[in-house]
Coordinates of N, CA and C in Angstrom, one line a residue:
X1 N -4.1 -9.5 -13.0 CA -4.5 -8.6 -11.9 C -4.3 -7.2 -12.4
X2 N -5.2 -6.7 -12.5 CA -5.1 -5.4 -12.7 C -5.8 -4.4 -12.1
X3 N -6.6 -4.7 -10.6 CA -6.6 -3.4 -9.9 C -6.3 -4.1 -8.3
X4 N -6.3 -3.0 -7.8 CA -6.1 -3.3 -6.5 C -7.6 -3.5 -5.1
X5 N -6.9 -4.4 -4.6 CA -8.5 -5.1 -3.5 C -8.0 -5.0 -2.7
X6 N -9.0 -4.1 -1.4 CA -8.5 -3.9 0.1 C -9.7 -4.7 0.8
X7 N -9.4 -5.6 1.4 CA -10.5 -6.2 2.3 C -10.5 -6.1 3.6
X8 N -11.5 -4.9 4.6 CA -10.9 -4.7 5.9 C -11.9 -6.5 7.0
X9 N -10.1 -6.6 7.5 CA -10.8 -7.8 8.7 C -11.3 -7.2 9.7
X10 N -10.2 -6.5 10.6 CA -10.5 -6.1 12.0 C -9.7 -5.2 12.3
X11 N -10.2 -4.1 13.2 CA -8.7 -2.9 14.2 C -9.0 -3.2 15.3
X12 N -8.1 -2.4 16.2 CA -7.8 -2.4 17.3 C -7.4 -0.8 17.8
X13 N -8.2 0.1 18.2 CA -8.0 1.3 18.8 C -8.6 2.3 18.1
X14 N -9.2 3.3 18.7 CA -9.9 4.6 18.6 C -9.3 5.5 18.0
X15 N -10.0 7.1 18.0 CA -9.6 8.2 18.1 C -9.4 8.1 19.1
X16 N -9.8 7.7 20.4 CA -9.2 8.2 21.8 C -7.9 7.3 21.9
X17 N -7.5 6.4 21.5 CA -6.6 5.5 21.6 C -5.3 7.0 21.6
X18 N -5.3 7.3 19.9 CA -4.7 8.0 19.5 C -4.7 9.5 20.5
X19 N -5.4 10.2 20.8 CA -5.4 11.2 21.8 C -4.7 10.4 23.2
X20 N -5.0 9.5 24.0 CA -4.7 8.7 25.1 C -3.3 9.2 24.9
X21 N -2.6 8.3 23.6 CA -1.1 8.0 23.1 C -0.6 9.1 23.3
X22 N -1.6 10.5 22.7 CA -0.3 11.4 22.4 C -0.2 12.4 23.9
X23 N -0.9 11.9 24.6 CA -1.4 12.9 25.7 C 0.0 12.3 27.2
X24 N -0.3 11.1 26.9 CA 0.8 10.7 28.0 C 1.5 11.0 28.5
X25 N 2.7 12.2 27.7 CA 3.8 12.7 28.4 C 3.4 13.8 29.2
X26 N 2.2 14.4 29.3 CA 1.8 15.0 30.2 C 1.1 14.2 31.4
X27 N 1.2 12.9 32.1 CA 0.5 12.2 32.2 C -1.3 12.8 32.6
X28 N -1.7 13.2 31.1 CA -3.1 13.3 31.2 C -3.7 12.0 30.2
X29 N -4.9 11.9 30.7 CA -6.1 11.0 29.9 C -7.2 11.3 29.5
X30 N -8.0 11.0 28.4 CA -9.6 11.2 28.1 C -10.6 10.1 28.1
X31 N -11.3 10.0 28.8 CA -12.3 9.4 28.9 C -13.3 9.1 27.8
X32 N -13.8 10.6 27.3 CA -14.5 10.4 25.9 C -14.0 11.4 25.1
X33 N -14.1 11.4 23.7 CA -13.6 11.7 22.8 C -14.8 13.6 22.9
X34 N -13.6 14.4 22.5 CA -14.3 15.9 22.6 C -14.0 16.8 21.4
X35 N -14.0 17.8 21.3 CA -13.5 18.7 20.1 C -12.2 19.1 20.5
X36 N -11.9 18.9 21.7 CA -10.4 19.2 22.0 C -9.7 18.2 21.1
X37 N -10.0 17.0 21.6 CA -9.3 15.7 21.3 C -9.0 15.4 19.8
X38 N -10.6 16.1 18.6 CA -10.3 16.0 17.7 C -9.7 16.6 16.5
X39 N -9.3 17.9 17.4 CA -8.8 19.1 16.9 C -7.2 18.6 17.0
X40 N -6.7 18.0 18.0 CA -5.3 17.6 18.5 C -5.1 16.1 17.2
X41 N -5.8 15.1 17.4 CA -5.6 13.9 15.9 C -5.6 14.9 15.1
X42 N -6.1 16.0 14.4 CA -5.7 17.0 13.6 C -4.4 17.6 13.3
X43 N -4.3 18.2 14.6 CA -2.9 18.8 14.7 C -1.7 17.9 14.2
X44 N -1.7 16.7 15.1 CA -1.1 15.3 15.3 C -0.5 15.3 13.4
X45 N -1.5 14.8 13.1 CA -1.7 14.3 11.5 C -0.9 15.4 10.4
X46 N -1.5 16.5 10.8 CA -1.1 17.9 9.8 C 0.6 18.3 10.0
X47 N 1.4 17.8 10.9 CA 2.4 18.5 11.3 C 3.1 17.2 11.7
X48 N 2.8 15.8 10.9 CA 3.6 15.2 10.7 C 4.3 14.1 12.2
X49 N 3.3 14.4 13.3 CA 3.3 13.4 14.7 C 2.8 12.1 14.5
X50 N 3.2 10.9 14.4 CA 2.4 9.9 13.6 C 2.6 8.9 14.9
X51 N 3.7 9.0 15.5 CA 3.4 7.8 16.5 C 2.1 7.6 17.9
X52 N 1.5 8.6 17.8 CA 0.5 8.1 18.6 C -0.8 7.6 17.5
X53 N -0.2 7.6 16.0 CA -1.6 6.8 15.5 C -1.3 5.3 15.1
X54 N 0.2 5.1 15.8 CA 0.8 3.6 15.7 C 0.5 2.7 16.7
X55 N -0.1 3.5 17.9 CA -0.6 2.8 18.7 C -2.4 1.8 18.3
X56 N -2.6 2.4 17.5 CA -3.5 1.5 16.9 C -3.0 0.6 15.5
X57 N -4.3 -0.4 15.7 CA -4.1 -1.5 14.5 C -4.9 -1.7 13.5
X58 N -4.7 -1.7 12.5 CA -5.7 -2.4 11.0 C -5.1 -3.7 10.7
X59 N -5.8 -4.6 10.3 CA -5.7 -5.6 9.7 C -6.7 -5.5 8.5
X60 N -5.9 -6.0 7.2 CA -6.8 -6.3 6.1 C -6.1 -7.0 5.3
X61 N -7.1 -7.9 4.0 CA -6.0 -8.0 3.0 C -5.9 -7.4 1.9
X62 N -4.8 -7.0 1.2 CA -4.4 -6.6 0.1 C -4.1 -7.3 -0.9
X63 N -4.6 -7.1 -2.4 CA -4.5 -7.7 -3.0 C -3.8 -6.7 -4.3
X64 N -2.8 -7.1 -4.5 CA -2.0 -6.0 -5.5 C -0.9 -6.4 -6.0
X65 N -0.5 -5.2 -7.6 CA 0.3 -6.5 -8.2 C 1.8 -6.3 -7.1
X66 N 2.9 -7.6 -7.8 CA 3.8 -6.8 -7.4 C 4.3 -5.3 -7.0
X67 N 4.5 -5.2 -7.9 CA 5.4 -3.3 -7.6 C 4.2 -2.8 -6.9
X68 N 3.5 -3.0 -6.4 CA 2.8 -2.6 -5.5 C 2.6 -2.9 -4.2
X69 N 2.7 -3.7 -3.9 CA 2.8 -4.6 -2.7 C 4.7 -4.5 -2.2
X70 N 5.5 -4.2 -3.3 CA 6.7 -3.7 -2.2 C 6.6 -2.5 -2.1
X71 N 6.2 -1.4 -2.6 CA 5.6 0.0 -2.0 C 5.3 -0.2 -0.6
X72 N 4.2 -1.1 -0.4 CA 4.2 -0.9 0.7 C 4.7 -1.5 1.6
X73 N 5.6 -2.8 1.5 CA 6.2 -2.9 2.7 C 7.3 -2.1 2.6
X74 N 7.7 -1.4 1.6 CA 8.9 -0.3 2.0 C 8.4 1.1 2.3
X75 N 7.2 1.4 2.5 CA 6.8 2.9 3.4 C 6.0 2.3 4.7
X76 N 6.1 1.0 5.2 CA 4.8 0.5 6.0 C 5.4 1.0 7.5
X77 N 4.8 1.0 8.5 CA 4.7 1.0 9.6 C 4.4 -0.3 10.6
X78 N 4.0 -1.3 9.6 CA 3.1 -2.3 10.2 C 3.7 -3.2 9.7
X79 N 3.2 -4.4 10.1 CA 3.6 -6.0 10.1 C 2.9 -6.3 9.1
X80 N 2.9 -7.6 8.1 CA 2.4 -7.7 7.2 C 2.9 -9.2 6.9
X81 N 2.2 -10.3 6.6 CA 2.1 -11.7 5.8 C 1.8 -11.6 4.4
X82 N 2.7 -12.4 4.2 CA 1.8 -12.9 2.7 C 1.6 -14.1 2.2
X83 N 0.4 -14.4 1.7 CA 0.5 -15.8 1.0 C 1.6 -16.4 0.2
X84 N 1.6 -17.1 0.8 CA 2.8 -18.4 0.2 C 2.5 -19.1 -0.7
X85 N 3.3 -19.4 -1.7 CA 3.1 -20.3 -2.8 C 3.6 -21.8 -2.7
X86 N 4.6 -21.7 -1.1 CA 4.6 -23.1 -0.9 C 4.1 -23.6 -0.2
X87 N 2.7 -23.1 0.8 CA 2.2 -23.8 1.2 C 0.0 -23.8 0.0
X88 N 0.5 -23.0 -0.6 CA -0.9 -23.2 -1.4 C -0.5 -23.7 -3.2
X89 N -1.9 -23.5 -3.5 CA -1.9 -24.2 -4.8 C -2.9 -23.1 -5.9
X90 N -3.1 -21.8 -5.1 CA -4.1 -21.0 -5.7 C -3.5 -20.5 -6.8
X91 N -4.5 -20.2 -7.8 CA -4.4 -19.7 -9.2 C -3.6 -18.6 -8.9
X92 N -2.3 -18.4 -9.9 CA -1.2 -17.0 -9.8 C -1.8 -16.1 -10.4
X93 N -2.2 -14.7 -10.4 CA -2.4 -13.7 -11.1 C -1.2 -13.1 -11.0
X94 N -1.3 -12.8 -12.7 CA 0.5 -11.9 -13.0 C -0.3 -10.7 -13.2
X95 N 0.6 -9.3 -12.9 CA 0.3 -7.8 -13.5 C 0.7 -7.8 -14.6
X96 N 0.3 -7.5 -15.7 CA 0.5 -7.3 -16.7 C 0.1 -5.4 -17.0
X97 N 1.4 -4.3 -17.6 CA 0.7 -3.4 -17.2 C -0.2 -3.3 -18.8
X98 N -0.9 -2.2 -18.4 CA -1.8 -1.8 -19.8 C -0.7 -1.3 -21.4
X99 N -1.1 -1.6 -22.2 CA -0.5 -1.0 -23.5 C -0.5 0.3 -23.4
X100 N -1.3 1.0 -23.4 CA -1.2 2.4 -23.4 C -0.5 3.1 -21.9
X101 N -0.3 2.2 -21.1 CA 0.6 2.6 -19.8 C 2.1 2.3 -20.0
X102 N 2.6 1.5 -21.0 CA 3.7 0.8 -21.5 C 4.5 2.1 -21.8
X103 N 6.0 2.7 -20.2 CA 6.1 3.9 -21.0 C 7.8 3.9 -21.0
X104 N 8.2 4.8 -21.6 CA 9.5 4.5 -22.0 C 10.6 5.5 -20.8
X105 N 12.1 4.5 -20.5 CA 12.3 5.3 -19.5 C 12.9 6.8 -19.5
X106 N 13.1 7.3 -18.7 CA 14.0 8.9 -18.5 C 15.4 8.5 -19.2
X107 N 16.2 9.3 -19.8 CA 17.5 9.2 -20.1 C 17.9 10.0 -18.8
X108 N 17.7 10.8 -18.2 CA 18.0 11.2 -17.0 C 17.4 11.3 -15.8
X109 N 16.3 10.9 -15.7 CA 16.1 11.0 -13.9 C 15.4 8.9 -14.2
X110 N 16.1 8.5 -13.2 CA 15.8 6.9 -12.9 C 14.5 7.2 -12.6
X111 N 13.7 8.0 -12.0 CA 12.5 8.0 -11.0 C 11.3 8.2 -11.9
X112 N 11.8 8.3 -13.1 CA 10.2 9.0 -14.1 C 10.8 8.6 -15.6
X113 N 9.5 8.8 -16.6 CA 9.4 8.7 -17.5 C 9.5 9.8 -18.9
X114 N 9.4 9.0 -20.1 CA 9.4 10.1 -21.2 C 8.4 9.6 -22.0
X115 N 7.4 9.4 -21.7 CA 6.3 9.5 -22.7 C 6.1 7.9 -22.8
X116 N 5.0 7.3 -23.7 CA 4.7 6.4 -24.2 C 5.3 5.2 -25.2
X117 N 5.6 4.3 -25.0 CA 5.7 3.2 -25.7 C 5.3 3.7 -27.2
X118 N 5.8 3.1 -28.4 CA 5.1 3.0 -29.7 C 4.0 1.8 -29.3
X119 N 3.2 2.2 -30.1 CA 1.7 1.1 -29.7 C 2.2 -0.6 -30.5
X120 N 3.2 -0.7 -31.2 CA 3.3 -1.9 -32.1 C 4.2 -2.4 -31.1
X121 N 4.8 -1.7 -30.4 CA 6.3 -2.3 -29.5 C 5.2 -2.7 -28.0
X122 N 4.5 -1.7 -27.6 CA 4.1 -1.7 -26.1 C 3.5 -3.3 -26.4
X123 N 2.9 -3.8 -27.8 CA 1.6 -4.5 -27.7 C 2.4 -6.3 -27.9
X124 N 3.6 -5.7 -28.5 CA 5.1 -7.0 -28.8 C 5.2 -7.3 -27.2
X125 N 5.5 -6.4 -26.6 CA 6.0 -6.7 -25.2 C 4.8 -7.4 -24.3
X126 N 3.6 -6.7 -24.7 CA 2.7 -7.2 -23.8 C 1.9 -8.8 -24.1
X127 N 2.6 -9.0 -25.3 CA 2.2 -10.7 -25.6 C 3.3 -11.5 -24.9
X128 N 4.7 -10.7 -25.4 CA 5.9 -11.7 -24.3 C 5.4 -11.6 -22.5
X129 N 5.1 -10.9 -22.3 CA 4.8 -10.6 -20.6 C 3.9 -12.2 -20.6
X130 N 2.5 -12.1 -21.7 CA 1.8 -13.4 -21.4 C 2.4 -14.7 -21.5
X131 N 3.2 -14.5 -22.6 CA 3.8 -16.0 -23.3 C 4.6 -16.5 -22.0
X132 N 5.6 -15.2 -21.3 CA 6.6 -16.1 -19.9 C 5.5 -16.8 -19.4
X133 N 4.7 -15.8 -18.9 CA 3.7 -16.0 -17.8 C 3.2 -17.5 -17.9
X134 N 2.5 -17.7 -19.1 CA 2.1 -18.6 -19.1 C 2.9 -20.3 -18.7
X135 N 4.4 -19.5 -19.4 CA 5.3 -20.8 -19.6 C 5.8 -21.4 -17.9
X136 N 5.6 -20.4 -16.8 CA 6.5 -20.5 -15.9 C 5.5 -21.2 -15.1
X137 N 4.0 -21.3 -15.1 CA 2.9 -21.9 -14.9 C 1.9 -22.7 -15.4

């Protein structure tokens, strides 16, 4: 697996949803969506107000490697399933990263890197990545 697949199913809520949401504590409402309204989802968004755009829903699936897929349920807002391996039988795709992405870590900051793999080492590692892969399946 090496890119990422967003497949949208279905939502649930508007721009007005989100104007409706954020308008409430004044108990006002909008009927149809205006320049006021979309000037305020603006404001909303720019200045970091996010819960009236939690009042709506997306559903899709994602298809992404690991360390990708915990990104997002550790920044998510939303509910989220995932396919099971013990109730299916479908073919595993492992991430494997690229050779030339193969990079070596920080001696000081955990969060980042120092540059590139040697190309003979990135390319050692990226045969063992296949050989588990393969063994464990």
């Amino acid at each position: 697996m090496s890119k990422i697949k967003v497949t949208y199913i279905d939502h649930m809520g508007t721009d007005l949803t989100v104007v409706r949401s954020a308008r409430i504590s004044f108990a006002k409402s909008s009927e149809i969506l205006t320049e006021k309204d979309e000037k305020l989802i603006k404001y909303l968004a720019e200045h970091s107000h996010f819960t009236p755009f939690e009042h709506c829903q997306l559903t899709c699936i994602i298809e992404a490697p690991m360390p990708i897929r915990m990104h997002i349920m550790r920044h998510r807002t939303g509910k989220f399933n995932e396919l099971s391996r013990r109730y299916t039988s479908a073919d595993i795709e492992f991430y494997i990263p690229p050779i030339d992405d193969m990079r070596i870590q920080s001696k000081n900051n955990k969060q980042a890197s120092e540059g590139t793999l040697d190309s003979l080492v990135a390319k050692n590692i990226h045969a063992e990545f296949d050989i588990h892969y393969q063994q464990m399946f």
